[in-house]
PDB file of C-alpha atoms in Angstrom:
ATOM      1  CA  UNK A   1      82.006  97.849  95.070  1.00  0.00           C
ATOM      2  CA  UNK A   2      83.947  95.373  97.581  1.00  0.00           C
ATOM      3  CA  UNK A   3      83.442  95.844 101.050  1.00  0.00           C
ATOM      4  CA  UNK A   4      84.683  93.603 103.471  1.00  0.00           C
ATOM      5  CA  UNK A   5      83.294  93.520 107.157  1.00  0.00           C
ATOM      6  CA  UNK A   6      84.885  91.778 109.915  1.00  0.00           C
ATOM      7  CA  UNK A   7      83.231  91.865 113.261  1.00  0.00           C
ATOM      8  CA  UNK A   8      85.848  90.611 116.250  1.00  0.00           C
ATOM      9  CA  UNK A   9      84.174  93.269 118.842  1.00  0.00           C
ATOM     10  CA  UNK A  10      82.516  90.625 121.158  1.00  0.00           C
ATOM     11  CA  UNK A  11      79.404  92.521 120.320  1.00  0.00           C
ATOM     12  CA  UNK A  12      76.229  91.292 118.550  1.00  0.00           C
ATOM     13  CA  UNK A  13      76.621  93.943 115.429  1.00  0.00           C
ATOM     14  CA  UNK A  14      73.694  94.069 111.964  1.00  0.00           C
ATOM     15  CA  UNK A  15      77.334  94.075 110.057  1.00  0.00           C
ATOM     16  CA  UNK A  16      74.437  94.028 106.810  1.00  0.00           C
ATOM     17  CA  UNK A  17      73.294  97.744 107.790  1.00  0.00           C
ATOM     18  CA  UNK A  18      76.921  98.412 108.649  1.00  0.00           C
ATOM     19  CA  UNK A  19      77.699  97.506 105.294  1.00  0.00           C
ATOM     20  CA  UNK A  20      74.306  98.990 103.214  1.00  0.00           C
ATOM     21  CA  UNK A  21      75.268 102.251 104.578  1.00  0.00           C
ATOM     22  CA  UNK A  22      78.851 102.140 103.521  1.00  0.00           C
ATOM     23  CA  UNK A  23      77.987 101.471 100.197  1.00  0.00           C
ATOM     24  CA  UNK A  24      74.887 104.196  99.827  1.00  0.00           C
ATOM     25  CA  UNK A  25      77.724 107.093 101.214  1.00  0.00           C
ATOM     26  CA  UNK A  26      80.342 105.507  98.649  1.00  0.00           C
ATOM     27  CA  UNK A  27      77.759 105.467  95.892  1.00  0.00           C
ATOM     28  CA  UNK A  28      76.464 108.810  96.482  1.00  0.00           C
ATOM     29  CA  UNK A  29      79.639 110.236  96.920  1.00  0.00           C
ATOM     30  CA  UNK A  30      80.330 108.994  93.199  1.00  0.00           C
ATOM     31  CA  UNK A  31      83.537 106.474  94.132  1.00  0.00           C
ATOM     32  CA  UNK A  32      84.583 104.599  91.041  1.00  0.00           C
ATOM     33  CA  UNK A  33      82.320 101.190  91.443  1.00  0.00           C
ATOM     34  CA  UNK A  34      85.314  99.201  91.882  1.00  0.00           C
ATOM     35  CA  UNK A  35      86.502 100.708  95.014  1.00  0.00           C
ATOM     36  CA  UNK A  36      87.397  98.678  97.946  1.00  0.00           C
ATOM     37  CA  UNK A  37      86.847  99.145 101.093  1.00  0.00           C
ATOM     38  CA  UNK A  38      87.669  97.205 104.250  1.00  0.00           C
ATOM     39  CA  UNK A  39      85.152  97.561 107.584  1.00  0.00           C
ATOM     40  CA  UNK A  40      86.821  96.178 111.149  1.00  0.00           C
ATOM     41  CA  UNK A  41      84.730  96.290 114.606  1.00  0.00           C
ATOM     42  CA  UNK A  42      87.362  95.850 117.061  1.00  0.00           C
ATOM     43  CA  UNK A  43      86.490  95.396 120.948  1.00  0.00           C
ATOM     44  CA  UNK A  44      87.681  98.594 123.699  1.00  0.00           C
ATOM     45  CA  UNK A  45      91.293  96.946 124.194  1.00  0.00           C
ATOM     46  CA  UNK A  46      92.056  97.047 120.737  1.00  0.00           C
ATOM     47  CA  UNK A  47      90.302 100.541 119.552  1.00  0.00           C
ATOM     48  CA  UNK A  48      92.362 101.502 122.661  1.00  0.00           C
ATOM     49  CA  UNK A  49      95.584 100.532 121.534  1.00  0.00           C
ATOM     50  CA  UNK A  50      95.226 101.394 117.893  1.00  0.00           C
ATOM     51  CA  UNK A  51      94.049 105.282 118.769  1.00  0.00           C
ATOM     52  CA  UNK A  52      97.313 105.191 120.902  1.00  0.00           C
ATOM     53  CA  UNK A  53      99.581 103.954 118.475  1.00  0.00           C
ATOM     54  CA  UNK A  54      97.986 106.224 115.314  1.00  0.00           C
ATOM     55  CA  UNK A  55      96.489 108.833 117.125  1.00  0.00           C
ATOM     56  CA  UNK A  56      98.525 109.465 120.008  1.00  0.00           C
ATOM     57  CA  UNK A  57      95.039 109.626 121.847  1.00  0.00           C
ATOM     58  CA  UNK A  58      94.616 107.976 125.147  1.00  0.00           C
ATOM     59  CA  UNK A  59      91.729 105.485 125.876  1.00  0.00           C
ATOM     60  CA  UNK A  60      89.359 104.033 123.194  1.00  0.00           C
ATOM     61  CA  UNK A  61      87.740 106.518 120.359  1.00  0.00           C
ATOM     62  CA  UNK A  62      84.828 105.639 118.739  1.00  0.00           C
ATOM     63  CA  UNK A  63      86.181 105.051 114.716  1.00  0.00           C
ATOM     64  CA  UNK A  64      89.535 105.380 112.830  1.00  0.00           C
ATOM     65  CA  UNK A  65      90.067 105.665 109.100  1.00  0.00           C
ATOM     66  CA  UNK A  66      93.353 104.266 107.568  1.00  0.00           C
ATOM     67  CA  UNK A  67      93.196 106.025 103.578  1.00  0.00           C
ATOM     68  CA  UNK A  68      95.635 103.669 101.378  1.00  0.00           C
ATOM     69  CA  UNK A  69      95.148 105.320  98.109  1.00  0.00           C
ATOM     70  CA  UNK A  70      93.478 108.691  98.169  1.00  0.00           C
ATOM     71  CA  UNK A  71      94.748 109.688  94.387  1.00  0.00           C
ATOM     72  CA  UNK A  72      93.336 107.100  93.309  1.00  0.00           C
ATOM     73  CA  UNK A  73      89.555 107.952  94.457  1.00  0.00           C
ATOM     74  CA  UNK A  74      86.963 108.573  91.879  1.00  0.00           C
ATOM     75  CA  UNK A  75      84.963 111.840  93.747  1.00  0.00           C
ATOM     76  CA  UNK A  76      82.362 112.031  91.293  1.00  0.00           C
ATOM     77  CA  UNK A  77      81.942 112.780  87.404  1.00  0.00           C
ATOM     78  CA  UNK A  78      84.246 115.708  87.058  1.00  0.00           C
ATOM     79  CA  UNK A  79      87.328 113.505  87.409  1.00  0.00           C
ATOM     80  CA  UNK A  80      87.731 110.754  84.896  1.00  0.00           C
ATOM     81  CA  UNK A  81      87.949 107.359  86.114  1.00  0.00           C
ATOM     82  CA  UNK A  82      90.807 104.531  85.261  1.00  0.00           C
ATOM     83  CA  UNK A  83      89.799 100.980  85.323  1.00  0.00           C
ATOM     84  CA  UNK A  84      92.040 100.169  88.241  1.00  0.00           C
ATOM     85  CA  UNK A  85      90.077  99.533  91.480  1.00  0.00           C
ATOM     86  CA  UNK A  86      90.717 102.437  94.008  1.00  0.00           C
ATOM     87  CA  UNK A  87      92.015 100.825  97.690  1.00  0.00           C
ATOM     88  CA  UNK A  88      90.250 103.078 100.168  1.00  0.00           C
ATOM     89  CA  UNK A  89      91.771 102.019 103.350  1.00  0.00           C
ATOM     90  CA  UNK A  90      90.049 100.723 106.272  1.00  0.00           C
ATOM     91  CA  UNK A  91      87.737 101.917 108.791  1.00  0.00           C
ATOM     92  CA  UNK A  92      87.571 100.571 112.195  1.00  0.00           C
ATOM     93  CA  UNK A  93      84.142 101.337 114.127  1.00  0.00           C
ATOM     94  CA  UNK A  94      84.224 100.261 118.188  1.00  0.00           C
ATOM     95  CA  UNK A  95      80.932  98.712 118.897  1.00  0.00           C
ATOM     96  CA  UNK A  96      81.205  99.459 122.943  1.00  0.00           C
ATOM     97  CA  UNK A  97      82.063 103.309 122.552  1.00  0.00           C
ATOM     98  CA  UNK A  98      79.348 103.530 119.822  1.00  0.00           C
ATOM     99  CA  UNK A  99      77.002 101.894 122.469  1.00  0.00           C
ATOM    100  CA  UNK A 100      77.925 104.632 125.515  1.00  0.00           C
ATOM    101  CA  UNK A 101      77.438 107.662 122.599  1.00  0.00           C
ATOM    102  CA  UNK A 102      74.512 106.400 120.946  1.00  0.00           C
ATOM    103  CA  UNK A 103      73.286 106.021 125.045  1.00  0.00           C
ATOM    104  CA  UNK A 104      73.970 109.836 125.682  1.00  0.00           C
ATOM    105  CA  UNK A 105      73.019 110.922 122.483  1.00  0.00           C
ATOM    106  CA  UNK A 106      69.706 109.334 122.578  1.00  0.00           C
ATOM    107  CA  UNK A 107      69.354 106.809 119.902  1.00  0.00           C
ATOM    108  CA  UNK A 108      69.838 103.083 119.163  1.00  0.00           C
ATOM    109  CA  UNK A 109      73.811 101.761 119.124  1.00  0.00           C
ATOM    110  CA  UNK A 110      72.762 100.932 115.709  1.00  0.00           C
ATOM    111  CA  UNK A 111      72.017 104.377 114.424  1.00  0.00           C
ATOM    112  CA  UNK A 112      76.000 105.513 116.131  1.00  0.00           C
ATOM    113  CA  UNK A 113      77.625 102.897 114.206  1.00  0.00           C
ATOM    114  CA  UNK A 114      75.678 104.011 110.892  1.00  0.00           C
ATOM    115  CA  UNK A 115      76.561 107.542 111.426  1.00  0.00           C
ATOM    116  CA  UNK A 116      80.456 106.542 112.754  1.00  0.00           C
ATOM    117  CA  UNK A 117      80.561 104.159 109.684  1.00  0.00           C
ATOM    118  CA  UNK A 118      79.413 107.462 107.007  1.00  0.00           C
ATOM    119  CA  UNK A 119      81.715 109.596 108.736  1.00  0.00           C
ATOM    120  CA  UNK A 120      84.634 107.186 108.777  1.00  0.00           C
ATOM    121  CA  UNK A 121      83.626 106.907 104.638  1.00  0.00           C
ATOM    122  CA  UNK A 122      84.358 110.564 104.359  1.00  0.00           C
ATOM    123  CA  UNK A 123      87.845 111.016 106.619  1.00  0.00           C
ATOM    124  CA  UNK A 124      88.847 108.077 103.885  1.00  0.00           C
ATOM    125  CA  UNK A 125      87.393 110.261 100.419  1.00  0.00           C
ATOM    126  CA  UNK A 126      89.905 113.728 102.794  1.00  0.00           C
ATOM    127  CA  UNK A 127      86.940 115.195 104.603  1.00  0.00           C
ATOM    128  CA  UNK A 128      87.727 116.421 107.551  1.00  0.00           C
ATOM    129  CA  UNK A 129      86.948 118.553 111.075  1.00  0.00           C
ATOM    130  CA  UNK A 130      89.806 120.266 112.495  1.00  0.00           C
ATOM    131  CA  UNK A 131      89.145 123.348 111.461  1.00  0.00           C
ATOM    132  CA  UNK A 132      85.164 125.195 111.362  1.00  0.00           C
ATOM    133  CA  UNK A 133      84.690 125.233 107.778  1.00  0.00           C
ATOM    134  CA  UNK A 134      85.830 121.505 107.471  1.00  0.00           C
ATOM    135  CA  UNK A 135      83.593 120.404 110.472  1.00  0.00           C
ATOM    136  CA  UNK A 136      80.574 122.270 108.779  1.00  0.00           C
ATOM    137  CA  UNK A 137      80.966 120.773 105.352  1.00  0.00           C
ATOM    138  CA  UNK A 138      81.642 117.193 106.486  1.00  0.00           C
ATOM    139  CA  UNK A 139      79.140 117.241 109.341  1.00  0.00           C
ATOM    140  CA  UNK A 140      76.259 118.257 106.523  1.00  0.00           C
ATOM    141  CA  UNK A 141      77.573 116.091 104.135  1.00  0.00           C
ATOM    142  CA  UNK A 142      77.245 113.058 106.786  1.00  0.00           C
ATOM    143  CA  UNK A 143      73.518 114.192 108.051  1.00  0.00           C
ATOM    144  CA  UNK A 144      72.753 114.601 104.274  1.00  0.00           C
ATOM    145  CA  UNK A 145      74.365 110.698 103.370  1.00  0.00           C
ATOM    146  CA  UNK A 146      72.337 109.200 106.290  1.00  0.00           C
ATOM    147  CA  UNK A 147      69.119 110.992 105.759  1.00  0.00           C
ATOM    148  CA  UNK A 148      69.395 109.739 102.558  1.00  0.00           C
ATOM    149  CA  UNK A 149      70.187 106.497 103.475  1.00  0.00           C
ATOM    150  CA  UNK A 150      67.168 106.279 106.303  1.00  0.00           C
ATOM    151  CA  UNK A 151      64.959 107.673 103.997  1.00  0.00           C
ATOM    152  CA  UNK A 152      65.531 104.718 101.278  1.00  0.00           C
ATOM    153  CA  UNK A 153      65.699 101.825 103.774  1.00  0.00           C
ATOM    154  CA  UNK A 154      62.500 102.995 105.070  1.00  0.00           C
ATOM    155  CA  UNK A 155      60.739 102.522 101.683  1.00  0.00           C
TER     156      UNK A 155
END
Protein backbone atom coordinates (compact mmCIF):
# COMPACT_ATOMS: atom_id res chain seq x y z
CA UNK A 1 0.00 0.00 0.00
CA UNK A 2 1.49 3.62 -0.93
CA UNK A 3 0.94 6.25 1.37
CA UNK A 4 2.44 9.42 1.03
CA UNK A 5 2.69 11.96 4.03
CA UNK A 6 3.58 15.46 3.70
CA UNK A 7 3.78 17.55 6.78
CA UNK A 8 3.86 21.60 5.84
CA UNK A 9 1.70 22.44 9.20
CA UNK A 10 4.55 24.28 11.09
CA UNK A 11 3.86 21.68 13.70
CA UNK A 12 6.20 19.00 15.11
CA UNK A 13 3.83 15.88 13.85
CA UNK A 14 4.95 11.54 14.53
CA UNK A 15 3.90 11.58 10.56
CA UNK A 16 5.16 7.47 11.28
CA UNK A 17 1.96 6.92 13.64
CA UNK A 18 0.07 9.17 11.25
CA UNK A 19 0.93 6.86 8.68
CA UNK A 20 0.82 3.17 10.78
CA UNK A 21 -2.68 4.02 11.48
CA UNK A 22 -3.67 4.79 7.96
CA UNK A 23 -2.49 1.70 6.82
CA UNK A 24 -4.00 -0.68 9.85
CA UNK A 25 -7.77 1.14 8.93
CA UNK A 26 -6.94 0.51 5.08
CA UNK A 27 -5.83 -3.03 5.79
CA UNK A 28 -8.60 -3.90 7.98
CA UNK A 29 -11.02 -2.40 5.94
CA UNK A 30 -9.78 -4.98 3.17
CA UNK A 31 -8.54 -2.12 0.38
CA UNK A 32 -6.88 -3.84 -2.52
CA UNK A 33 -2.96 -3.74 -1.29
CA UNK A 34 -2.11 -1.53 -4.02
CA UNK A 35 -4.17 1.35 -3.03
CA UNK A 36 -2.79 4.75 -2.78
CA UNK A 37 -3.30 7.08 -0.60
CA UNK A 38 -1.99 10.62 -0.15
CA UNK A 39 -1.76 12.24 3.71
CA UNK A 40 -1.30 16.38 3.81
CA UNK A 41 -0.99 18.36 7.32
CA UNK A 42 -1.64 21.77 6.29
CA UNK A 43 -1.23 24.81 8.88
CA UNK A 44 -4.85 26.96 10.09
CA UNK A 45 -4.53 29.43 6.96
CA UNK A 46 -4.60 26.80 4.59
CA UNK A 47 -7.22 24.16 6.29
CA UNK A 48 -9.05 27.55 6.41
CA UNK A 49 -9.11 28.29 2.94
CA UNK A 50 -9.51 24.80 1.60
CA UNK A 51 -12.85 24.10 3.97
CA UNK A 52 -14.01 27.45 2.34
CA UNK A 53 -13.40 26.71 -1.07
CA UNK A 54 -14.76 22.73 -0.81
CA UNK A 55 -16.86 22.99 1.99
CA UNK A 56 -18.36 26.25 1.94
CA UNK A 57 -17.51 26.18 5.79
CA UNK A 58 -16.08 29.20 7.41
CA UNK A 59 -12.84 29.08 9.55
CA UNK A 60 -10.48 26.03 9.78
CA UNK A 61 -12.06 22.28 10.29
CA UNK A 62 -10.14 19.76 11.65
CA UNK A 63 -9.72 17.07 8.34
CA UNK A 64 -10.98 16.92 4.69
CA UNK A 65 -11.13 13.90 2.42
CA UNK A 66 -10.77 14.43 -1.41
CA UNK A 67 -12.06 10.52 -2.88
CA UNK A 68 -10.47 10.31 -6.60
CA UNK A 69 -11.60 6.90 -7.45
CA UNK A 70 -14.23 5.40 -5.22
CA UNK A 71 -15.28 2.51 -7.94
CA UNK A 72 -12.30 1.54 -7.97
CA UNK A 73 -11.94 0.58 -4.05
CA UNK A 74 -11.47 -2.96 -3.08
CA UNK A 75 -14.03 -3.04 0.33
CA UNK A 76 -13.16 -6.39 1.27
CA UNK A 77 -13.42 -10.09 -0.18
CA UNK A 78 -16.90 -10.01 -1.54
CA UNK A 79 -15.87 -7.78 -4.44
CA UNK A 80 -13.22 -9.10 -6.73
CA UNK A 81 -10.19 -7.16 -7.12
CA UNK A 82 -8.41 -5.92 -10.61
CA UNK A 83 -4.74 -5.50 -10.62
CA UNK A 84 -4.95 -1.78 -11.18
CA UNK A 85 -3.96 0.24 -8.07
CA UNK A 86 -7.10 2.02 -6.60
CA UNK A 87 -6.31 6.15 -6.19
CA UNK A 88 -8.04 6.94 -2.92
CA UNK A 89 -7.80 10.61 -2.81
CA UNK A 90 -6.25 12.62 -0.22
CA UNK A 91 -6.81 13.44 3.26
CA UNK A 92 -5.76 16.60 4.80
CA UNK A 93 -5.50 16.50 8.80
CA UNK A 94 -4.84 20.26 10.54
CA UNK A 95 -2.36 19.72 13.24
CA UNK A 96 -3.47 23.14 15.25
CA UNK A 97 -7.34 22.30 15.29
CA UNK A 98 -6.44 18.66 16.20
CA UNK A 99 -4.34 20.23 19.08
CA UNK A 100 -7.46 22.63 20.54
CA UNK A 101 -9.92 19.20 20.20
CA UNK A 102 -7.63 16.73 21.46
CA UNK A 103 -7.20 19.77 24.47
CA UNK A 104 -11.06 19.74 25.17
CA UNK A 105 -11.52 16.30 24.59
CA UNK A 106 -8.94 15.23 26.98
CA UNK A 107 -6.23 13.37 25.29
CA UNK A 108 -2.83 13.83 23.59
CA UNK A 109 -2.89 15.93 19.97
CA UNK A 110 -1.50 12.71 18.89
CA UNK A 111 -4.39 10.47 19.70
CA UNK A 112 -6.91 13.49 17.57
CA UNK A 113 -4.83 13.20 14.60
CA UNK A 114 -4.97 9.21 14.79
CA UNK A 115 -8.63 9.25 15.21
CA UNK A 116 -9.07 12.41 12.42
CA UNK A 117 -6.62 10.38 10.19
CA UNK A 118 -9.14 6.79 10.58
CA UNK A 119 -12.04 8.83 10.09
CA UNK A 120 -10.74 10.77 7.11
CA UNK A 121 -9.82 6.83 5.77
CA UNK A 122 -13.48 6.07 5.92
CA UNK A 123 -15.23 9.50 4.31
CA UNK A 124 -12.58 8.31 1.36
CA UNK A 125 -13.88 4.16 1.33
CA UNK A 126 -18.16 6.54 1.33
CA UNK A 127 -18.70 6.38 5.05
CA UNK A 128 -20.35 8.99 6.21
CA UNK A 129 -22.38 11.15 9.17
CA UNK A 130 -25.05 13.28 7.96
CA UNK A 131 -27.65 11.37 8.73
CA UNK A 132 -28.06 9.02 12.42
CA UNK A 133 -27.66 5.73 10.99
CA UNK A 134 -24.50 6.86 8.98
CA UNK A 135 -22.97 8.66 12.08
CA UNK A 136 -23.59 5.38 14.17
CA UNK A 137 -22.04 2.98 11.73
CA UNK A 138 -18.99 5.10 10.87
CA UNK A 139 -18.43 6.38 14.40
CA UNK A 140 -18.22 2.40 15.59
CA UNK A 141 -16.42 1.47 12.76
CA UNK A 142 -13.67 4.30 13.63
CA UNK A 143 -13.61 3.40 17.63
CA UNK A 144 -13.44 -0.28 16.44
CA UNK A 145 -10.23 0.60 13.69
CA UNK A 146 -8.38 2.52 16.48
CA UNK A 147 -8.97 0.17 19.30
CA UNK A 148 -7.62 -2.16 17.14
CA UNK A 149 -4.91 -0.25 16.15
CA UNK A 150 -3.93 0.84 20.03
CA UNK A 151 -4.33 -2.48 21.02
CA UNK A 152 -1.53 -3.86 18.44
CA UNK A 153 0.94 -0.97 18.86
CA UNK A 154 0.79 -1.60 22.44
CA UNK A 155 2.09 -5.20 22.06
Amino acid sequence: MSIEIANESGVAVDTDAVLAVARHALDEMGVNPLAELSVLLVDVDYMTELNHRWMGGDGPTDVLAFPMDEGSVDHGPGEVSGSEPALLGDIVLCPEVAAKQAATAGHSAGDELHLLTVHGVLHLLGYDHAEPDEEREMFELQSRLLSGWRAARAR
